[in-house]
mmCIF file of C-alpha atoms in Angstrom:
data_model
loop_
_atom_site.group_PDB
_atom_site.id
_atom_site.type_symbol
_atom_site.label_atom_id
_atom_site.label_comp_id
_atom_site.label_asym_id
_atom_site.label_seq_id
_atom_site.Cartn_x
_atom_site.Cartn_y
_atom_site.Cartn_z
ATOM 1 C CA UNK A 1471 101.678 40.075 112.582
ATOM 2 C CA UNK A 1472 101.088 41.201 116.141
ATOM 3 C CA UNK A 1473 101.450 44.855 115.026
ATOM 4 C CA UNK A 1474 98.732 44.318 112.431
ATOM 5 C CA UNK A 1475 96.331 43.010 115.091
ATOM 6 C CA UNK A 1476 97.109 46.003 117.308
ATOM 7 C CA UNK A 1477 96.396 48.439 114.457
ATOM 8 C CA UNK A 1478 93.196 46.627 113.472
ATOM 9 C CA UNK A 1479 92.093 46.501 117.118
ATOM 10 C CA UNK A 1480 92.731 50.227 117.530
ATOM 11 C CA UNK A 1481 90.720 50.974 114.382
ATOM 12 C CA UNK A 1482 87.924 48.676 115.569
ATOM 13 C CA UNK A 1483 87.639 50.833 118.706
ATOM 14 C CA UNK A 1484 88.396 54.247 117.153
ATOM 15 C CA UNK A 1485 85.977 54.196 114.218
ATOM 16 C CA UNK A 1486 82.851 53.208 116.192
ATOM 17 C CA UNK A 1487 83.969 55.585 118.965
ATOM 18 C CA UNK A 1488 84.119 58.525 116.553
ATOM 19 C CA UNK A 1489 80.749 57.539 115.133
ATOM 20 C CA UNK A 1490 79.166 57.448 118.595
ATOM 21 C CA UNK A 1491 80.734 60.776 119.615
ATOM 22 C CA UNK A 1492 79.538 62.399 116.371
ATOM 23 C CA UNK A 1493 75.946 61.441 117.194
ATOM 24 C CA UNK A 1494 76.062 63.972 120.036
ATOM 25 C CA UNK A 1495 77.639 66.777 118.000
ATOM 26 C CA UNK A 1496 75.449 69.526 116.509
ATOM 27 C CA UNK A 1497 74.538 69.529 112.813
ATOM 28 C CA UNK A 1498 75.044 73.313 112.767
ATOM 29 C CA UNK A 1499 78.212 75.049 113.878
ATOM 30 C CA UNK A 1500 78.473 78.709 114.752
ATOM 31 C CA UNK A 1501 81.335 81.181 115.005
ATOM 32 C CA UNK A 1502 80.871 84.443 116.912
ATOM 33 C CA UNK A 1503 83.381 87.213 117.550
ATOM 34 C CA UNK A 1504 82.722 90.549 119.262
ATOM 35 C CA UNK A 1505 84.835 93.701 119.283
ATOM 36 C CA UNK A 1506 84.343 97.188 120.699
ATOM 37 C CA UNK A 1507 85.358 99.738 118.059
ATOM 38 C CA UNK A 1508 85.924 103.373 119.074
ATOM 39 C CA UNK A 1509 83.854 104.896 116.252
ATOM 40 C CA UNK A 1510 80.247 105.895 115.674
ATOM 41 C CA UNK A 1511 77.566 103.366 114.752
ATOM 42 C CA UNK A 1512 77.104 104.908 111.303
ATOM 43 C CA UNK A 1513 80.837 104.882 110.474
ATOM 44 C CA UNK A 1514 81.203 101.217 111.346
ATOM 45 C CA UNK A 1515 77.873 100.196 109.800
ATOM 46 C CA UNK A 1516 78.709 101.880 106.469
ATOM 47 C CA UNK A 1517 82.015 100.006 106.187
ATOM 48 C CA UNK A 1518 80.120 96.714 106.306
ATOM 49 C CA UNK A 1519 76.926 97.711 104.471
ATOM 50 C CA UNK A 1520 78.804 98.957 101.366
ATOM 51 C CA UNK A 1521 80.359 95.766 100.003
ATOM 52 C CA UNK A 1522 83.149 97.519 98.070
ATOM 53 C CA UNK A 1523 84.448 98.650 101.472
ATOM 54 C CA UNK A 1524 85.127 95.009 102.378
ATOM 55 C CA UNK A 1525 88.228 95.214 100.164
ATOM 56 C CA UNK A 1526 89.726 97.506 102.829
ATOM 57 C CA UNK A 1527 89.157 95.264 105.857
ATOM 58 C CA UNK A 1528 88.190 91.714 104.820
ATOM 59 C CA UNK A 1529 90.675 89.151 106.148
ATOM 60 C CA UNK A 1530 90.201 86.973 103.075
ATOM 61 C CA UNK A 1531 91.059 89.698 100.588
ATOM 62 C CA UNK A 1532 94.232 90.435 102.517
ATOM 63 C CA UNK A 1533 95.154 86.757 102.240
ATOM 64 C CA UNK A 1534 94.976 87.018 98.446
ATOM 65 C CA UNK A 1535 95.413 90.537 97.018
ATOM 66 C CA UNK A 1536 95.116 89.002 93.507
ATOM 67 C CA UNK A 1537 91.596 87.738 94.216
ATOM 68 C CA UNK A 1538 89.209 88.604 91.381
ATOM 69 C CA UNK A 1539 85.988 90.310 92.472
ATOM 70 C CA UNK A 1540 82.811 91.100 90.554
ATOM 71 C CA UNK A 1541 80.039 93.136 92.129
ATOM 72 C CA UNK A 1542 76.277 93.112 91.582
ATOM 73 C CA UNK A 1543 74.607 96.312 90.403
ATOM 74 C CA UNK A 1544 73.381 97.131 93.901
ATOM 75 C CA UNK A 1545 76.245 98.664 95.908
ATOM 76 C CA UNK A 1546 74.896 98.469 99.447
ATOM 77 C CA UNK A 1547 72.118 97.164 101.629
ATOM 78 C CA UNK A 1548 69.701 94.345 100.924
ATOM 79 C CA UNK A 1549 70.416 92.688 97.582
ATOM 80 C CA UNK A 1550 74.010 93.912 97.302
ATOM 81 C CA UNK A 1551 76.489 91.171 96.586
ATOM 82 C CA UNK A 1552 79.742 90.129 95.017
ATOM 83 C CA UNK A 1553 81.509 87.029 93.771
ATOM 84 C CA UNK A 1554 85.167 86.131 94.210
ATOM 85 C CA UNK A 1555 87.665 83.779 92.637
ATOM 86 C CA UNK A 1556 90.977 83.100 94.349
ATOM 87 C CA UNK A 1557 93.884 80.840 93.482
ATOM 88 C CA UNK A 1558 94.391 80.389 97.225
ATOM 89 C CA UNK A 1559 92.825 76.986 97.959
ATOM 90 C CA UNK A 1560 91.739 78.120 101.428
ATOM 91 C CA UNK A 1561 89.643 80.913 99.895
ATOM 92 C CA UNK A 1562 88.630 79.363 96.564
ATOM 93 C CA UNK A 1563 85.558 80.812 94.932
ATOM 94 C CA UNK A 1564 82.231 81.946 96.253
ATOM 95 C CA UNK A 1565 79.831 84.799 96.792
ATOM 96 C CA UNK A 1566 78.344 86.975 99.494
ATOM 97 C CA UNK A 1567 74.933 88.653 99.441
ATOM 98 C CA UNK A 1568 73.341 91.014 101.933
ATOM 99 C CA UNK A 1569 69.917 89.500 102.602
ATOM 100 C CA UNK A 1570 68.742 92.155 105.091
ATOM 101 C CA UNK A 1571 70.033 95.500 106.297
ATOM 102 C CA UNK A 1572 68.651 97.467 109.234
ATOM 103 C CA UNK A 1573 70.553 100.783 109.365
ATOM 104 C CA UNK A 1574 72.979 101.035 112.277
ATOM 105 C CA UNK A 1575 71.568 97.826 113.805
ATOM 106 C CA UNK A 1576 72.204 94.652 111.813
ATOM 107 C CA UNK A 1577 73.309 93.311 108.433
ATOM 108 C CA UNK A 1578 72.382 89.736 107.537
ATOM 109 C CA UNK A 1579 74.459 87.943 104.907
ATOM 110 C CA UNK A 1580 74.536 84.687 103.018
ATOM 111 C CA UNK A 1581 77.864 83.313 101.810
ATOM 112 C CA UNK A 1582 78.496 80.498 99.369
ATOM 113 C CA UNK A 1583 81.935 78.889 99.616
ATOM 114 C CA UNK A 1584 83.301 76.760 96.780
ATOM 115 C CA UNK A 1585 79.761 76.785 95.344
ATOM 116 C CA UNK A 1586 78.834 74.086 97.870
ATOM 117 C CA UNK A 1587 78.777 75.296 101.453
ATOM 118 C CA UNK A 1588 76.164 77.879 102.341
ATOM 119 C CA UNK A 1589 76.617 79.885 105.493
ATOM 120 C CA UNK A 1590 74.341 82.456 107.004
ATOM 121 C CA UNK A 1591 75.668 85.193 109.176
ATOM 122 C CA UNK A 1592 75.174 88.645 110.521
ATOM 123 C CA UNK A 1593 76.913 91.740 111.765
ATOM 124 C CA UNK A 1594 75.192 93.340 114.743
ATOM 125 C CA UNK A 1595 75.994 96.925 115.763
ATOM 126 C CA UNK A 1596 75.262 98.222 119.253
ATOM 127 C CA UNK A 1597 76.292 101.430 120.968
ATOM 128 C CA UNK A 1598 78.876 100.927 123.670
ATOM 129 C CA UNK A 1599 80.553 103.312 126.069
ATOM 130 C CA UNK A 1600 83.567 103.575 123.798
ATOM 131 C CA UNK A 1601 81.841 103.661 120.413
ATOM 132 C CA UNK A 1602 80.284 100.635 118.735
ATOM 133 C CA UNK A 1603 80.226 96.996 119.709
ATOM 134 C CA UNK A 1604 80.304 94.825 116.583
ATOM 135 C CA UNK A 1605 79.266 91.179 116.665
ATOM 136 C CA UNK A 1606 80.193 89.073 113.637
ATOM 137 C CA UNK A 1607 78.474 85.700 113.552
ATOM 138 C CA UNK A 1608 78.221 82.901 111.025
ATOM 139 C CA UNK A 1609 76.439 79.548 111.125
ATOM 140 C CA UNK A 1610 76.967 76.609 108.801
ATOM 141 C CA UNK A 1611 75.161 73.306 108.401
ATOM 142 C CA UNK A 1612 77.666 70.447 108.614
ATOM 143 C CA UNK A 1613 75.108 67.703 108.091
ATOM 144 C CA UNK A 1614 74.255 64.497 109.900
ATOM 145 C CA UNK A 1615 77.285 62.497 108.855
ATOM 146 C CA UNK A 1616 80.121 61.864 111.311
ATOM 147 C CA UNK A 1617 82.889 63.288 109.095
ATOM 148 C CA UNK A 1618 81.059 66.604 108.629
ATOM 149 C CA UNK A 1619 80.252 66.929 112.315
ATOM 150 C CA UNK A 1620 83.825 66.191 113.359
ATOM 151 C CA UNK A 1621 85.138 68.721 110.805
ATOM 152 C CA UNK A 1622 82.608 71.179 112.260
ATOM 153 C CA UNK A 1623 84.532 71.068 115.541
ATOM 154 C CA UNK A 1624 87.371 72.883 113.758
ATOM 155 C CA UNK A 1625 85.149 75.551 112.144
ATOM 156 C CA UNK A 1626 85.477 77.988 115.050
ATOM 157 C CA UNK A 1627 89.244 77.634 115.114
ATOM 158 C CA UNK A 1628 89.612 78.050 111.336
ATOM 159 C CA UNK A 1629 87.140 80.886 110.770
ATOM 160 C CA UNK A 1630 87.318 82.551 114.189
ATOM 161 C CA UNK A 1631 90.860 83.811 113.601
ATOM 162 C CA UNK A 1632 89.741 85.354 110.312
ATOM 163 C CA UNK A 1633 86.830 87.080 112.060
ATOM 164 C CA UNK A 1634 89.170 88.484 114.710
ATOM 165 C CA UNK A 1635 91.540 89.788 112.041
ATOM 166 C CA UNK A 1636 88.640 91.287 110.064
ATOM 167 C CA UNK A 1637 87.241 93.110 113.099
ATOM 168 C CA UNK A 1638 90.721 94.374 113.945
ATOM 169 C CA UNK A 1639 91.123 95.654 110.362
ATOM 170 C CA UNK A 1640 87.684 97.275 110.545
ATOM 171 C CA UNK A 1641 88.701 99.072 113.733
ATOM 172 C CA UNK A 1642 91.931 100.354 112.162
ATOM 173 C CA UNK A 1643 89.994 101.583 109.140
ATOM 174 C CA UNK A 1644 87.469 103.704 111.052
ATOM 175 C CA UNK A 1645 89.846 105.068 113.711
#
């Protein structure tokens, strides 16, 4: 009986504590990774701007080589997009669309995961002393609710590793 009171007491402190902490957490989470790639701006930009090229460097497609892809009619630049379906629960199904493309400067994308979560992101390309500095960024609304905000704390850890792997693959591809 005493153990039950201890557990209930701990929950009585933990649950309101998590709720209070979540009030101070952001409703939007962001992941950013940067990598210097020893290749020209145009080489790196083209690998990202042409969506079929993502098959060669995307960390998610390497996680599931059996992923089914279907592409829109537009192959590159603004309006280009594709949809995926994966049996891997981590990847699931979704789509990506290029919403803006400024040659050799920036590509803005919108991704839909599991047909629910919408993320907006970009790839920024800047000349660097050793080639091109690529910044890959993504932001996602996690909502006002405590559970979403607390899960948002893990977003950088979960997605950040994929971004790092993708940028590493991109570098290997253009070297």
